[in-house]
CSV table of C-alpha atoms (C1' of nucleotides) in Angstrom, one decimal:
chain,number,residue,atom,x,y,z
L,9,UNK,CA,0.0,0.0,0.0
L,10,UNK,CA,2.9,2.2,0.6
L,11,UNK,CA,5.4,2.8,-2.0
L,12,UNK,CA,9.5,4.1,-0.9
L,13,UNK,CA,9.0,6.7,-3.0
L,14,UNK,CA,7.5,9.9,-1.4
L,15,UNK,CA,7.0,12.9,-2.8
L,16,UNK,CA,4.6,13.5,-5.4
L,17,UNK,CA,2.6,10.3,-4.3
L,18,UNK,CA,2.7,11.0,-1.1
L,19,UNK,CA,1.5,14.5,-0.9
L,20,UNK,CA,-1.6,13.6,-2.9
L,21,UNK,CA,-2.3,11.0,-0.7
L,22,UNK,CA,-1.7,13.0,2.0
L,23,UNK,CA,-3.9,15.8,0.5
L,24,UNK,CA,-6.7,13.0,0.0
L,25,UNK,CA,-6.5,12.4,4.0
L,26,UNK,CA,-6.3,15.5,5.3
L,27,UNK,CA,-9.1,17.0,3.2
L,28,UNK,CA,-11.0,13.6,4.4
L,29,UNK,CA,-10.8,14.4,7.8
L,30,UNK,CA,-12.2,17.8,7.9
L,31,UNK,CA,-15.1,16.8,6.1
L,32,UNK,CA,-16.0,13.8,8.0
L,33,UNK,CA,-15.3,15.8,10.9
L,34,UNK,CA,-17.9,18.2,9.6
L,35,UNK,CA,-20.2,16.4,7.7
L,36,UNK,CA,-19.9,13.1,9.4
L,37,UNK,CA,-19.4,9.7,7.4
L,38,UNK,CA,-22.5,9.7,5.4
L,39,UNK,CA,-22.6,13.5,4.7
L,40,UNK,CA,-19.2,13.4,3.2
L,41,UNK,CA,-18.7,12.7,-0.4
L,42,UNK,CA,-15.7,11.4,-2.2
L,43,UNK,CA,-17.1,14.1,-4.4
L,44,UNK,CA,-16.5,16.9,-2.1
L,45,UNK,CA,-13.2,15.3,-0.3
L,46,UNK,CA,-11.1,15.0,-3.6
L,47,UNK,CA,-12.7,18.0,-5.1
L,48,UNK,CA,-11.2,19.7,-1.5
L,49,UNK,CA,-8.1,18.0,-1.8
L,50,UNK,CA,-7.4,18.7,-6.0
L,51,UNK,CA,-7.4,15.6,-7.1
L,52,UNK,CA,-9.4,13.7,-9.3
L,53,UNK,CA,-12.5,11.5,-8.1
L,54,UNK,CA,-10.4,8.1,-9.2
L,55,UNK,CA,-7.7,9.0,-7.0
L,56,UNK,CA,-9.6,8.2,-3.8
L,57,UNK,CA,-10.4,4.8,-4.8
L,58,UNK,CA,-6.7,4.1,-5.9
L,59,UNK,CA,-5.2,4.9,-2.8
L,60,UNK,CA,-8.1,3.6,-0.6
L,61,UNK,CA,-10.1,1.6,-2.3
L,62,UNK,CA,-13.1,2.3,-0.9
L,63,UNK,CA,-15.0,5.1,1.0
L,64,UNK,CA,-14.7,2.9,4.4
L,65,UNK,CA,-11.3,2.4,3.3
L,66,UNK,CA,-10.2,6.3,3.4
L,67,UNK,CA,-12.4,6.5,6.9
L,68,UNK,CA,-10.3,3.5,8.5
L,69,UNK,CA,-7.3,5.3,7.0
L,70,UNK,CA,-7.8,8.9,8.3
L,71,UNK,CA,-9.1,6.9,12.0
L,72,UNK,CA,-5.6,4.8,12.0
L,73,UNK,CA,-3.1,8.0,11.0
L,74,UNK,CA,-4.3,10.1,13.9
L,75,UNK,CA,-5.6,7.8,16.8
L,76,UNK,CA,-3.3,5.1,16.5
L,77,UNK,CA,0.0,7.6,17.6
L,78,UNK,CA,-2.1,9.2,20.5
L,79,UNK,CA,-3.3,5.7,22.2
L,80,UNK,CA,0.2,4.5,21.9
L,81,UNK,CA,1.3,7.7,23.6
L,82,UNK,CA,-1.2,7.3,26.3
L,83,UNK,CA,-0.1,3.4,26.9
L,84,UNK,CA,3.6,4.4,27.0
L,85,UNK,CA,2.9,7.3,29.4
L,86,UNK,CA,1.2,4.5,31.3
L,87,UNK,CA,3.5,2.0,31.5
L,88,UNK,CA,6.3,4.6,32.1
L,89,UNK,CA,4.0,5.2,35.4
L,90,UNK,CA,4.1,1.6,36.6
L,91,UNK,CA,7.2,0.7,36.4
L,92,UNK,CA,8.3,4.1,38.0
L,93,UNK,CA,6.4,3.8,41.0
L,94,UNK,CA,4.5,1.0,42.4
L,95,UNK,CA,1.2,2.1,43.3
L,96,UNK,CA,0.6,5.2,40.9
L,97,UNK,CA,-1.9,7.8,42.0
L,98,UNK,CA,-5.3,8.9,40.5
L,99,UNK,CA,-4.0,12.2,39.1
L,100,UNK,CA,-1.1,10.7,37.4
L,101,UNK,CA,-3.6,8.1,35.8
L,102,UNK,CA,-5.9,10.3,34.3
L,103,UNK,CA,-3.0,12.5,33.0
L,104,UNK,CA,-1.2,10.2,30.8
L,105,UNK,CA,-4.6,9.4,29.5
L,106,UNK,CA,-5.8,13.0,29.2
L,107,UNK,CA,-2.6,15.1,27.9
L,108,UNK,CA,-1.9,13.2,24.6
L,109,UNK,CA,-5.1,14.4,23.6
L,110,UNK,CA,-5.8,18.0,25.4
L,111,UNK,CA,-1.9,19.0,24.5
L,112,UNK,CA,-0.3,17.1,22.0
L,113,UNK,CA,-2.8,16.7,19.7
L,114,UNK,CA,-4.1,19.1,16.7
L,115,UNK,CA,-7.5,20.4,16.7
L,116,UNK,CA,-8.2,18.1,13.3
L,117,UNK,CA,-7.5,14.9,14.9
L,118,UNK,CA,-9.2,15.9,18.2
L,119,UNK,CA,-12.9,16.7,16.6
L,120,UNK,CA,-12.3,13.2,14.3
L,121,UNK,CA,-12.0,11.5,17.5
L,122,UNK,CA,-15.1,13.4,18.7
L,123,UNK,CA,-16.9,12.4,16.0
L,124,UNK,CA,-16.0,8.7,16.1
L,125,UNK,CA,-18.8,8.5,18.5
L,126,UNK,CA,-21.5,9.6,16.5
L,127,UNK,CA,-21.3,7.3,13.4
L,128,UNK,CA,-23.4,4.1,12.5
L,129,UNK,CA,-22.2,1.2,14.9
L,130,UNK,CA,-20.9,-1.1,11.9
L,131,UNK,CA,-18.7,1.9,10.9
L,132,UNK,CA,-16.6,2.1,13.9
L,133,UNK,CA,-17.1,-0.8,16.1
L,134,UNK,CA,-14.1,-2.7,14.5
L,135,UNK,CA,-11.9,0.4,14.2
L,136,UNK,CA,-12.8,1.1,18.0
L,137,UNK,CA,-12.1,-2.8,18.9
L,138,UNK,CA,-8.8,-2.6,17.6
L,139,UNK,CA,-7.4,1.1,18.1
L,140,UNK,CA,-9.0,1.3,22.0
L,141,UNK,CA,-9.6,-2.4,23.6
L,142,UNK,CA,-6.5,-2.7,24.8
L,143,UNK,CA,-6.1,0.7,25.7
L,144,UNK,CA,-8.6,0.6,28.1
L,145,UNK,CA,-7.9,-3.0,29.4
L,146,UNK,CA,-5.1,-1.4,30.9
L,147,UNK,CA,-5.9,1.7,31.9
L,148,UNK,CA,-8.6,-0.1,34.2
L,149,UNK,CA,-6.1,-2.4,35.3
L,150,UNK,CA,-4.1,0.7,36.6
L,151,UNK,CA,-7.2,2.0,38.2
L,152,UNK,CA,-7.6,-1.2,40.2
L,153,UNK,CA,-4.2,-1.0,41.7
L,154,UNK,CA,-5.7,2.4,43.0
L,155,UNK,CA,-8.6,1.4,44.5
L,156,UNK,CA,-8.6,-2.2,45.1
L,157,UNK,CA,-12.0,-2.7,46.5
L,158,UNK,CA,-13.6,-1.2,44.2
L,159,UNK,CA,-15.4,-3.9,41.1
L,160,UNK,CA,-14.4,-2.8,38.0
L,161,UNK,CA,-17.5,-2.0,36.8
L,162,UNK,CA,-17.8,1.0,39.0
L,163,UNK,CA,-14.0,1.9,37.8
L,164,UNK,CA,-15.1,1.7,33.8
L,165,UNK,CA,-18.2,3.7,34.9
L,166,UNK,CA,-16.4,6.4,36.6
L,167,UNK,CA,-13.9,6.2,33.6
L,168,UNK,CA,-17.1,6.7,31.0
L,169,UNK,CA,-17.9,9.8,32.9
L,170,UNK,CA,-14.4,11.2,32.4
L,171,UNK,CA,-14.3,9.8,28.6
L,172,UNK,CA,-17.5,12.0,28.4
L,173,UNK,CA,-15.9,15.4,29.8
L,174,UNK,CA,-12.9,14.7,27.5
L,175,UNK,CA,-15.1,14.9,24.8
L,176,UNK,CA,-17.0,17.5,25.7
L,177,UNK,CA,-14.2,19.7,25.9
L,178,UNK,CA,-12.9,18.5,22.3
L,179,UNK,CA,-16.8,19.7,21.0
L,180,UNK,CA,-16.3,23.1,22.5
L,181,UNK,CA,-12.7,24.3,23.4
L,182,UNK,CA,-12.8,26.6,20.0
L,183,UNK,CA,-15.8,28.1,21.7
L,184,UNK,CA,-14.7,29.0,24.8
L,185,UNK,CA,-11.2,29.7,23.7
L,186,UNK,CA,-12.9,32.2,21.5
L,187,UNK,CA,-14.8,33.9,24.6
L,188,UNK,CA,-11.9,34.2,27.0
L,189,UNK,CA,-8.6,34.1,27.1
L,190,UNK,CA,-8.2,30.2,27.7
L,191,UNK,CA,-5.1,28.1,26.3
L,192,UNK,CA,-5.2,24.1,25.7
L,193,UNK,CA,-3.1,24.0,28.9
L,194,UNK,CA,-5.9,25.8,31.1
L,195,UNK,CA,-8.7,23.7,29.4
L,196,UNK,CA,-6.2,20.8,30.7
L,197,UNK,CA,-5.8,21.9,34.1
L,198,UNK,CA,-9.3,22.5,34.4
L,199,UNK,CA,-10.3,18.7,33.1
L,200,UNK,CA,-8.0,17.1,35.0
L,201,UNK,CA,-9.3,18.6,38.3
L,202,UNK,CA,-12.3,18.0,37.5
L,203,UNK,CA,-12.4,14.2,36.7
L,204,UNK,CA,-9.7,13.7,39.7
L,205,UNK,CA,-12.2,15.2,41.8
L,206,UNK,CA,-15.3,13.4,41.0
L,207,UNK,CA,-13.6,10.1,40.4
L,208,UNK,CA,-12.6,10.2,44.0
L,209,UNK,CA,-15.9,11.1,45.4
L,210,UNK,CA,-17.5,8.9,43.5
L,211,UNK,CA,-16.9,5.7,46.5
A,28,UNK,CA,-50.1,21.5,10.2
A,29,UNK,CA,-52.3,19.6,12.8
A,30,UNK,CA,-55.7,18.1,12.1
A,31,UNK,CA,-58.1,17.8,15.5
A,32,UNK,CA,-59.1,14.4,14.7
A,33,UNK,CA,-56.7,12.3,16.3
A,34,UNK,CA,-57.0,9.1,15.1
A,35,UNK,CA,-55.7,7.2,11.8
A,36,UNK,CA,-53.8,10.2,11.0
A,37,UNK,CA,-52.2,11.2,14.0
A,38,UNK,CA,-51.1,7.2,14.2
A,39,UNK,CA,-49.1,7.6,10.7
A,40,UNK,CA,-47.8,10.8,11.9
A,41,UNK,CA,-46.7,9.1,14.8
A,42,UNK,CA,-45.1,6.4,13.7
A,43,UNK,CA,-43.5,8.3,11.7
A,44,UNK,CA,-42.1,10.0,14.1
A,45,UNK,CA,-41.1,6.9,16.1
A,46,UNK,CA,-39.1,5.3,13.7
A,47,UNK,CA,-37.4,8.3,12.4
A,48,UNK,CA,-36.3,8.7,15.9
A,49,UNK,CA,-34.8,5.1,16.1
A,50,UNK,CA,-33.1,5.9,12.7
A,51,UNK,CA,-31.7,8.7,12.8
A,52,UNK,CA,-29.9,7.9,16.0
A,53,UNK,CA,-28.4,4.7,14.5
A,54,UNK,CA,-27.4,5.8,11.1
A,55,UNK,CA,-27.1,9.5,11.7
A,56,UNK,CA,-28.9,12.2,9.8
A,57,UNK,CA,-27.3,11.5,6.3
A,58,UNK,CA,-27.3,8.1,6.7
A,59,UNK,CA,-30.9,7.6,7.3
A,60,UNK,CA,-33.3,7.6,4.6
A,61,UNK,CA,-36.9,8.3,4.2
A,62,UNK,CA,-37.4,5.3,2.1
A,63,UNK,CA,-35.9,3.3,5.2
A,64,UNK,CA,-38.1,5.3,8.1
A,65,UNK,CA,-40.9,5.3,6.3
A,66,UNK,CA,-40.9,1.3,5.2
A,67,UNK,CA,-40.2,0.7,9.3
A,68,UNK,CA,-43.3,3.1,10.0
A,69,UNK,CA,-45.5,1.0,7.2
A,70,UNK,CA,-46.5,4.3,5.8
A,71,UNK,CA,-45.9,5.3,1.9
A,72,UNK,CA,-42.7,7.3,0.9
A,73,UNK,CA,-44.5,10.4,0.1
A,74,UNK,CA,-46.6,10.3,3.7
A,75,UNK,CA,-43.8,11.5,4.9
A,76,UNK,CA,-43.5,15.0,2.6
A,77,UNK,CA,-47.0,15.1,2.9
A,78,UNK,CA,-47.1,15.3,6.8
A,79,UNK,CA,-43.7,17.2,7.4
A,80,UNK,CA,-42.3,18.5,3.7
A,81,UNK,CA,-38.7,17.6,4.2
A,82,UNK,CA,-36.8,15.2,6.0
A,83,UNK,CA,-35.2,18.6,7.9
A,84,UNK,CA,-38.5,19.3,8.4
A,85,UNK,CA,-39.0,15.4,9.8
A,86,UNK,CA,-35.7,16.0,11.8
A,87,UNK,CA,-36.6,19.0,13.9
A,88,UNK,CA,-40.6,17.4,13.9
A,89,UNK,CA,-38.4,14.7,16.2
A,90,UNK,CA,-36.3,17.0,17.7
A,91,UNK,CA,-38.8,19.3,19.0
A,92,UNK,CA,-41.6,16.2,20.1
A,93,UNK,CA,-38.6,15.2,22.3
A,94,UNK,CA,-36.2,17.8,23.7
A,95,UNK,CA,-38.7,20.7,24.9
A,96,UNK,CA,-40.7,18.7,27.1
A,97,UNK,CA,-37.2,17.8,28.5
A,98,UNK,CA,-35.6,21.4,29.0
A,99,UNK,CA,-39.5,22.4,30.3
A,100,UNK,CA,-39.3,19.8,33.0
A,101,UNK,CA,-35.9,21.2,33.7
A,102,UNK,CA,-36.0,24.8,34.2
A,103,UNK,CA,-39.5,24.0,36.1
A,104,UNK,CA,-37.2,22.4,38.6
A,105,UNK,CA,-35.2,25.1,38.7
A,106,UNK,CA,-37.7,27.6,39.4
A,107,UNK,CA,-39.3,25.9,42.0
A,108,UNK,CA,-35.9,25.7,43.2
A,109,UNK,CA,-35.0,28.9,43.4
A,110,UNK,CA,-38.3,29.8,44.4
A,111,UNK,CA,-38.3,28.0,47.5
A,112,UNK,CA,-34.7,28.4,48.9
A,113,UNK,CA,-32.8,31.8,48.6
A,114,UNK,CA,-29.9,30.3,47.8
A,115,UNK,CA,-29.8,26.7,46.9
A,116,UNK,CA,-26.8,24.7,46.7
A,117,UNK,CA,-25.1,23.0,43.5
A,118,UNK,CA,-26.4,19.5,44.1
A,119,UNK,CA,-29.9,20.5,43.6
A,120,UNK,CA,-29.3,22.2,40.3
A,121,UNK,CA,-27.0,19.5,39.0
A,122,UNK,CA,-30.3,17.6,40.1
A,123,UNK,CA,-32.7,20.1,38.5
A,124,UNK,CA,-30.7,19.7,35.3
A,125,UNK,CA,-29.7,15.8,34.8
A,126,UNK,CA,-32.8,14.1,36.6
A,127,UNK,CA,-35.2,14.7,33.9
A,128,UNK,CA,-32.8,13.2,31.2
A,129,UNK,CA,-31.4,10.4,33.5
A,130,UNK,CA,-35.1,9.3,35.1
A,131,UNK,CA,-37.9,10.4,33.5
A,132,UNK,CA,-36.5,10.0,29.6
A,133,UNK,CA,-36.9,6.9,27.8
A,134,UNK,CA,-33.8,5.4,26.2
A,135,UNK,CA,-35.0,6.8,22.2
A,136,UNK,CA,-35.2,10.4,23.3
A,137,UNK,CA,-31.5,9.7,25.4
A,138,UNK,CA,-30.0,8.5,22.2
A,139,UNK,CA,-31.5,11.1,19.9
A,140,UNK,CA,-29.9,13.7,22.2
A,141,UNK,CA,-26.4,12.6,22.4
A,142,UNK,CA,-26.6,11.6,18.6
A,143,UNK,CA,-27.3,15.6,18.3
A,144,UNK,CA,-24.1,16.9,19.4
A,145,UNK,CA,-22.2,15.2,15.7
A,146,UNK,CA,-24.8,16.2,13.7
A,147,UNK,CA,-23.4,19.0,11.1
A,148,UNK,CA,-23.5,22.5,12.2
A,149,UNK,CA,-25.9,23.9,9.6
A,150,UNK,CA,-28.5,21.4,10.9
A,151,UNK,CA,-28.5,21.6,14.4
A,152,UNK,CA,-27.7,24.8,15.4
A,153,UNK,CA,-30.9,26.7,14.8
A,154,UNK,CA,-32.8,23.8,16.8
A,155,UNK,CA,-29.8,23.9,19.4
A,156,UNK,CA,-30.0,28.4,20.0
A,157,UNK,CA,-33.9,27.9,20.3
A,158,UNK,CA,-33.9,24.7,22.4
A,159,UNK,CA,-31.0,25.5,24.3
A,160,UNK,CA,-30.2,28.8,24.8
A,161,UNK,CA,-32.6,30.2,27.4
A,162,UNK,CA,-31.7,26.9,29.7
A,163,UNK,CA,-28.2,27.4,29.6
A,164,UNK,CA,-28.4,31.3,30.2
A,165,UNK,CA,-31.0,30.4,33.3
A,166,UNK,CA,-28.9,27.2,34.7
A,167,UNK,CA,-25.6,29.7,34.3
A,168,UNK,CA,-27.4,32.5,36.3
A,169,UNK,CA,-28.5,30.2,39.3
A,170,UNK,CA,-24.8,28.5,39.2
A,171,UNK,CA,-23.8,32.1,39.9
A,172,UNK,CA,-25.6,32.4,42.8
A,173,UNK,CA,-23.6,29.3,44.2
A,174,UNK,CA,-20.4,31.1,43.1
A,175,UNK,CA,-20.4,34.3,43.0
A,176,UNK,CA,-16.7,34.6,42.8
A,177,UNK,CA,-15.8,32.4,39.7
A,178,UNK,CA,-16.2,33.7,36.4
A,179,UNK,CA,-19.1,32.9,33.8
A,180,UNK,CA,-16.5,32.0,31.6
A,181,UNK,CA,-15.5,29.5,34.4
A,182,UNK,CA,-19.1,28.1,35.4
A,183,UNK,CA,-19.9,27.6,31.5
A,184,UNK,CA,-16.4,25.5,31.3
A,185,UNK,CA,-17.3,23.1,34.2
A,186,UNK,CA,-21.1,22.8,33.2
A,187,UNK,CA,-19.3,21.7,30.1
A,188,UNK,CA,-18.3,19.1,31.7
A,189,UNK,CA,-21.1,17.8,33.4
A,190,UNK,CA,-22.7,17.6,29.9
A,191,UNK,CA,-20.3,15.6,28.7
A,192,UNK,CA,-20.2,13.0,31.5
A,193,UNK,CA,-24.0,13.4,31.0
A,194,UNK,CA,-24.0,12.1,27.5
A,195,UNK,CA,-21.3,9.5,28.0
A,196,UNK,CA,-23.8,8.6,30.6
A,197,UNK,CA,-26.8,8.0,27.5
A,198,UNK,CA,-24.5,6.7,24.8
A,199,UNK,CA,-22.9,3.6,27.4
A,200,UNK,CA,-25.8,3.1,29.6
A,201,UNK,CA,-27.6,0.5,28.3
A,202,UNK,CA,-24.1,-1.0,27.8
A,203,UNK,CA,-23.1,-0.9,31.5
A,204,UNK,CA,-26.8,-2.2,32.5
A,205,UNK,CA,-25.8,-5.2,30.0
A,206,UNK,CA,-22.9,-5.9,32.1
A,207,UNK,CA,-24.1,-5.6,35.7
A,208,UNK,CA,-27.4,-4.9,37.6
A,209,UNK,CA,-27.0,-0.8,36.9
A,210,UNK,CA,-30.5,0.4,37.5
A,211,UNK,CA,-31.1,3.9,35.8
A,212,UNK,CA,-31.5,5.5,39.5
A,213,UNK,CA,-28.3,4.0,40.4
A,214,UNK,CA,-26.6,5.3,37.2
A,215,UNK,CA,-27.9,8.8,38.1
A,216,UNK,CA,-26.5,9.0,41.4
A,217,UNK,CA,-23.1,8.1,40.2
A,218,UNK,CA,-23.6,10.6,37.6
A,219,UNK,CA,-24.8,13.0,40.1
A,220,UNK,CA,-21.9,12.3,42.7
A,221,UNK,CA,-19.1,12.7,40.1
A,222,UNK,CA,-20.3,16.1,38.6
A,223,UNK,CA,-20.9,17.6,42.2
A,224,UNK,CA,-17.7,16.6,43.3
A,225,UNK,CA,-15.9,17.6,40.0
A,226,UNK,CA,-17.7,21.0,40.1
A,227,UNK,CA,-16.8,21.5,43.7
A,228,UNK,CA,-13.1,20.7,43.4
A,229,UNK,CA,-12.4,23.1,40.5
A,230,UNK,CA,-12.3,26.3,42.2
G,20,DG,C1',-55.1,11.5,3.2
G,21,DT,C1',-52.9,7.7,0.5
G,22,DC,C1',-50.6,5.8,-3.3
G,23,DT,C1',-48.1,5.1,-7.9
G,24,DA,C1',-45.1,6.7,-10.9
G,25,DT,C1',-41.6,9.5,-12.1
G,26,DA,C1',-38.5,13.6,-12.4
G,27,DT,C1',-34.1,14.8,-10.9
G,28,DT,C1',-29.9,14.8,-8.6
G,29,DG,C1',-26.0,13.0,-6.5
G,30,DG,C1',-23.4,9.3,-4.9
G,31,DG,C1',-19.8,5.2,-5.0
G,32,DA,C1',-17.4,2.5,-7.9
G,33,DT,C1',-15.0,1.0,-12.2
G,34,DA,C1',-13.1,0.5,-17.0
G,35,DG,C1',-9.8,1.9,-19.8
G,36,DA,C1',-7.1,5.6,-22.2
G,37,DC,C1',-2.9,8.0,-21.4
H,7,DG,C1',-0.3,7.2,-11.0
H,8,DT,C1',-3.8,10.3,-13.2
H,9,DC,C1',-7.8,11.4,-15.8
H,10,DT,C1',-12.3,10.9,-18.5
H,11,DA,C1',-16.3,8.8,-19.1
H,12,DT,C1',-19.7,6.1,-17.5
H,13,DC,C1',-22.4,2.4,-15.0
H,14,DC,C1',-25.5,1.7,-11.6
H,15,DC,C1',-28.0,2.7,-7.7
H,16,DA,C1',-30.2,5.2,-4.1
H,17,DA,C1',-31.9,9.4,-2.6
H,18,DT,C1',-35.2,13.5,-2.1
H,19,DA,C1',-38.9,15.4,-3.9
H,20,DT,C1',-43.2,16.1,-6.6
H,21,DA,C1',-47.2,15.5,-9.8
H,22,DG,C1',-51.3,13.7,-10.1
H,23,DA,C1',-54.7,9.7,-9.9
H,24,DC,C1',-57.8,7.8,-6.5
DNA sequence: GTCTATATTGGGATAGAC
DNA sequence: GTCTATCCCAATATAGAC
């Protein structure tokens, strides 16, 4: 699929993804045409099904470029956390799964991943099985080390609520950055505390 | 655009309605068709233009049956909240805001609402500012009575928040109740515990 | 108010020239 | 690897009979 060559190839392919995930981002997966993607990108209609072979194709694509690095960020954080300290704390949990999305991320990728959540199940439940499940196998196995007694259930309920802010604050940080004078790394801050807070409570 | 006999019509309407509901929450605006909700309703294609012109039309027909009666119930408890207490405290408007959506909603409107927030701008908006807007300009004035310190800016960021956890909540309950016994009442107070707490913390 | 039939558009996909 | 042309299908919408 990927040729050694990279420079004219490359950068129409790369045209072809980024174009795709503004307008899925915007449009959603149905909404979207090749149509309007290529027409975006300046290339011709063909192009998208030589390079992706399929609509699905270009959405698993644009999905695997951008979430893949950020979940393997979040695992190394993790395991970098373990083996530093034996029991790890709440805070220090949440933040190596929070920052490689509220810092390091670009706005682009950050409303895809948004998005993710809104499309037909068939769509995304295989690209979700295999970009997240083990993710979040072992971010709840972290959380158990913290708090021992409680069942996992509760732990991947609390973890749902704090998915849920996350994602909230993907939908709307544009907005409230453009109200005040808020950076990524306040909107951060202000996350964080928020889900270390009411996971803790939450007993 | 409404007859006052109520009977064989307002049942086509009505189903209708119903199965757009179910369809447009799996497959998304785009993705659902009027030839698909109106074979599920058992009603002709045209039925359809003839009792709501346009499937936008159809879409905020489903919005509207479903979300005002919602943000009614709502800001009823709110008033009758601050009516009764000079100053009442942030678990009773956290209350006043998530009960009617956690408790007294069935699981179509739930999924209709979260399904909202990816639909594309130019769709949703105009339902969101007439829906919306008064509710979150009265729940942001009585949040200001419980902290008169912190900025609007602030109180908007954290409600922010709270909606998020709040449709995490709709798009994974029925998931969570799959796994364990999770009663709705029990998933509410979880809810309810972490957004307090949150909320609190983030001073 | 319900249905058939159809106008019209737009979409994904592909064949085949270059 | 790029482009034109086209196939084929599905979609919204509407006209008009009953």
């Amino acid at each position: 699929m990927h040729t050694e060559n990279a420079d004219r190839t490359d950068s129409a392919r790369t045209r072809i993804l980024d174009s795709a995930e503004r307008i899925f981002v915007s449009k959603g997966f149905s909404g979207a045409s090749l149509r309007a993607i290529t027409s975006d990108a300046n290339v011709n209609l063909a192009a998208a099904h030589y390079y992706f072979e399929s609509k699905q194709g270009l959405f698993s694509a644009v999905f695997h470029r951008r979430i893949e690095p950020i979940n393997e960020q979040r695992l190394t954080n993790l395991e970098r956390l373990l083996n530093a300290t034996g029991k790890p704390d709440l805070r220090q949990i949440l933040a190596a799964f929070l920052r490689p999305v509220l810092l390091h991320s670009n706005q682009g990728t950050l409303e895809f991943m948004a998005q993710l959540t809104a499309e037909p199940e068939e769509l995304i439940q295989p690209l979700i099985a295999r970009g997240f499940g083990h993710l979040i196998t072992r971010f709840t196995v972290a959380l158990k080390l913290v708090f021992p007694e409680t069942s996992e259930l509760d732990l991947n309920i609390r973890f749902s609520f704090v998915v849920g802010a996350m994602l909230q604050t993907i939908f709307n940080r544009s907005f409230f950055m453009g109200i005040g004078d808020v950076s990524k790394e306040v909107m951060y801050q202000k996350l964080l505390d928020f889900c270390v807070a009411g996971f803790l409570n939450n007993e």
